[in-house]
CSV table of C-alpha atoms in Angstrom, one decimal:
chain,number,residue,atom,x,y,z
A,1,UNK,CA,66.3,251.7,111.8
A,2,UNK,CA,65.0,250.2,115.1
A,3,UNK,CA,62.0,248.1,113.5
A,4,UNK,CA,65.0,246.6,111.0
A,5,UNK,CA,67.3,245.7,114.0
A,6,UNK,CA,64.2,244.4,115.8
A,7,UNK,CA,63.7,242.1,112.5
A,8,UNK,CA,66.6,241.2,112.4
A,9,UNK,CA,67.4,240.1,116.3
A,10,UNK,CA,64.3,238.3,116.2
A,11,UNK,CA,65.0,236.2,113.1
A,12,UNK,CA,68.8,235.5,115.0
A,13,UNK,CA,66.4,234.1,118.0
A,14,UNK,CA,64.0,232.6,115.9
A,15,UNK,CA,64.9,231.9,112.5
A,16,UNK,CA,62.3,232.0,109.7
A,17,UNK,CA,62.0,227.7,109.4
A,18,UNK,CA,59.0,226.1,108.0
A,19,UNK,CA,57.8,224.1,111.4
A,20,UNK,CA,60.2,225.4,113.4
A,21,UNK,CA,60.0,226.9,116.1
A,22,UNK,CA,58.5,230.8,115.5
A,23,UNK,CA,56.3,229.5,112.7
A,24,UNK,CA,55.2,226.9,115.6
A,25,UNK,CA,54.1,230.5,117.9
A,26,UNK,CA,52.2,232.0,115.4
A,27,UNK,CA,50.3,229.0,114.1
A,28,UNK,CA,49.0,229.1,117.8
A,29,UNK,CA,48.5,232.3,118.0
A,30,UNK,CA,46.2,232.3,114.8
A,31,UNK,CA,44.4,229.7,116.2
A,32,UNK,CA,43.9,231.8,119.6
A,33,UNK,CA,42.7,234.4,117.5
A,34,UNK,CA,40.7,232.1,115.3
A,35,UNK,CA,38.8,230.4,118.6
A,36,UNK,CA,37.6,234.3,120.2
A,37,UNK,CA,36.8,235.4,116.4
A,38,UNK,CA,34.2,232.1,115.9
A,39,UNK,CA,33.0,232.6,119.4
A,40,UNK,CA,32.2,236.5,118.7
A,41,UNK,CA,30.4,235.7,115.3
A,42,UNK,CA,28.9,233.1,117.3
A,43,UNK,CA,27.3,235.2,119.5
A,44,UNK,CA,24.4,237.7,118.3
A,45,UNK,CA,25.6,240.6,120.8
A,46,UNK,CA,28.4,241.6,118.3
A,47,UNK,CA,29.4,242.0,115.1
A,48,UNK,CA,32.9,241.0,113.6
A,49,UNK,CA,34.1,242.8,110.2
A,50,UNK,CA,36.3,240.7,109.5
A,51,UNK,CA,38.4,237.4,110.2
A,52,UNK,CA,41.8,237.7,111.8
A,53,UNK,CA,45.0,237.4,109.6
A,54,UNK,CA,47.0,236.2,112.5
A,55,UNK,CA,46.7,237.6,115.6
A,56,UNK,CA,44.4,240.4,116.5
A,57,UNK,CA,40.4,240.1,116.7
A,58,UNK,CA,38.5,243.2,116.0
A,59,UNK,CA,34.8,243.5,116.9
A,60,UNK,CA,31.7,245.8,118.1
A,61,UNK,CA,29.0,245.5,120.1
A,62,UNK,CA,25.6,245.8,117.9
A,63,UNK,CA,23.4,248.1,118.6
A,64,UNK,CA,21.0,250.7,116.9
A,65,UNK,CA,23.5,253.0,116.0
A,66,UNK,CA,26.9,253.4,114.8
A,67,UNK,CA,27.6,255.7,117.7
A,68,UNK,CA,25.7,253.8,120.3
A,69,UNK,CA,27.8,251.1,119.6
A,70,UNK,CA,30.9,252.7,120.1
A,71,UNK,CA,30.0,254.1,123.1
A,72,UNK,CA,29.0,250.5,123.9
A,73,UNK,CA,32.5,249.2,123.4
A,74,UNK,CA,34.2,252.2,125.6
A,75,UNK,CA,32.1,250.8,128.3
A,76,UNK,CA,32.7,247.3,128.0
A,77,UNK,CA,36.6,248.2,127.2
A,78,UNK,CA,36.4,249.4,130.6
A,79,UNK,CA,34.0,247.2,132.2
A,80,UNK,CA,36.6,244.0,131.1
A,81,UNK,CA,39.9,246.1,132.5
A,82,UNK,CA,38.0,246.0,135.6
A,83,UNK,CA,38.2,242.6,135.6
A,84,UNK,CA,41.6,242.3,134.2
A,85,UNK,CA,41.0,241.4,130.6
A,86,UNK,CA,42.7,244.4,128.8
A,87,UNK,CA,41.4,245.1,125.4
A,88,UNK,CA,42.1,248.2,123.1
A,89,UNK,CA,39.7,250.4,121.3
A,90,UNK,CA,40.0,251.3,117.7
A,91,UNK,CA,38.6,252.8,115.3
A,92,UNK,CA,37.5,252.0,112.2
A,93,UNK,CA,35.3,253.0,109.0
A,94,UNK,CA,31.5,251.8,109.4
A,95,UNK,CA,31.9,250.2,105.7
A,96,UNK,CA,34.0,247.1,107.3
A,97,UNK,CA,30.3,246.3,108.7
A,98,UNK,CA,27.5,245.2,107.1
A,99,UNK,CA,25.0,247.5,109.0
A,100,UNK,CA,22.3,246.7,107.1
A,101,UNK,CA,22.6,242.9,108.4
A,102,UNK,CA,22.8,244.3,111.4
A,103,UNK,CA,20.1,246.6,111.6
A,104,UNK,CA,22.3,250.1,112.8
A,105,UNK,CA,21.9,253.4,111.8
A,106,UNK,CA,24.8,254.8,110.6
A,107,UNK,CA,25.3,258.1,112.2
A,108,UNK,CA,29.1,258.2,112.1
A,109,UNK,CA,31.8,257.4,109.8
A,110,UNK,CA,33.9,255.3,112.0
A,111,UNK,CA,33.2,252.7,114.4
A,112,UNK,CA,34.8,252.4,118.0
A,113,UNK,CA,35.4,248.8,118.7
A,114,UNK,CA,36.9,246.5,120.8
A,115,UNK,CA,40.6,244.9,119.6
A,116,UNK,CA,42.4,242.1,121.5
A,117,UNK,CA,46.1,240.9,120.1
A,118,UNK,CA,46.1,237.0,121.2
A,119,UNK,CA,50.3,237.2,120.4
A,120,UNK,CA,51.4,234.8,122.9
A,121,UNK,CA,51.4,231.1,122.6
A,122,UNK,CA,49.2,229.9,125.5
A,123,UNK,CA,46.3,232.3,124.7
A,124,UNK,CA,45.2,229.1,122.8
A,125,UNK,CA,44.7,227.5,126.0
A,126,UNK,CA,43.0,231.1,127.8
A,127,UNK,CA,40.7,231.3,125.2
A,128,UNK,CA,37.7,230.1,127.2
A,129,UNK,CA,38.9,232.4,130.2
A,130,UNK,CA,38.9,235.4,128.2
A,131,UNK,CA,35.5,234.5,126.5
A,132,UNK,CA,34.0,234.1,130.2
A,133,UNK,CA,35.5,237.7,131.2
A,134,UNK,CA,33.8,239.2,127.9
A,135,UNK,CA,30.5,237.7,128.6
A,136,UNK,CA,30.7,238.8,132.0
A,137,UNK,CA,31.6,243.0,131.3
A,138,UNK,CA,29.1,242.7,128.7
A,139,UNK,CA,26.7,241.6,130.3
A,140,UNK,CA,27.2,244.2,132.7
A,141,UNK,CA,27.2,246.7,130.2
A,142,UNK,CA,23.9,245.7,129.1
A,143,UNK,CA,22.3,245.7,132.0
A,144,UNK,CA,22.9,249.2,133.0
């Protein structure tokens, strides 16, 4: 019952118009997500299993192993909340990734990785901030 009254309030606030106003937010939230998601398949320290449908980016750090790489991402999950960039962890199967791309070992069935939801309109505009934070906690990560 409360998801359909949350539908159904939002659609009052922001009715479902092509161009209008809501269709507006998450055209630039796709794009938010779109911007990380090329910068993260970009980059040869992780590996992205797919492309974002709107607006969540899922990735992994690579490394040798399935499980070295998820214990990579709790680390920089952590790392990046210590610098105020709050990321979530999930987890998901290992046959999203191509591993054999990427060299791992699969030694687990799932795959911790990194998730960040990019839902509000001027994360367009923070992309480059967040990207810098990333770099930064991994880097960190990588050093240690």
């Amino acid at each position: 019952g409360a998801a359909a009254v949350g539908l159904w309030a939002t659609q009052k606030l922001l009715p479902l118009v092509k161009e209008g106003e809501f269709a507006s937010m998450l055209k630039n939230t796709r794009a938010a997500a779109l911007a990380l998601y090329d910068k993260l398949r970009a980059d040869g320290r992780f590996l992205t299993p797919f492309p974002p449908e709107l607006d969540i980016v899922i990735w992994a750090p690579r490394a040798g192993r399935v499980s070295a790489a998820s214990e990579l991402s709790r680390r920089i999950f952590a790392e990046a909340a210590r610098r105020h960039l709050h990321l979530a962890l999930a987890e998901l199967p290992v046959d999203f990734f191509d591993l054999a791309t990427a060299a791992m070992t699969r030694d687990r069935d799932t795959i911790t990785c990194l998730r960040s939801v990019l839902m509000k309109p001027e994360h367009h505009e923070w992309v480059d901030r967040i990207w810098q934070i990333l770099d930064r906690a991994t880097n960190t990560v990588l050093r240690q």
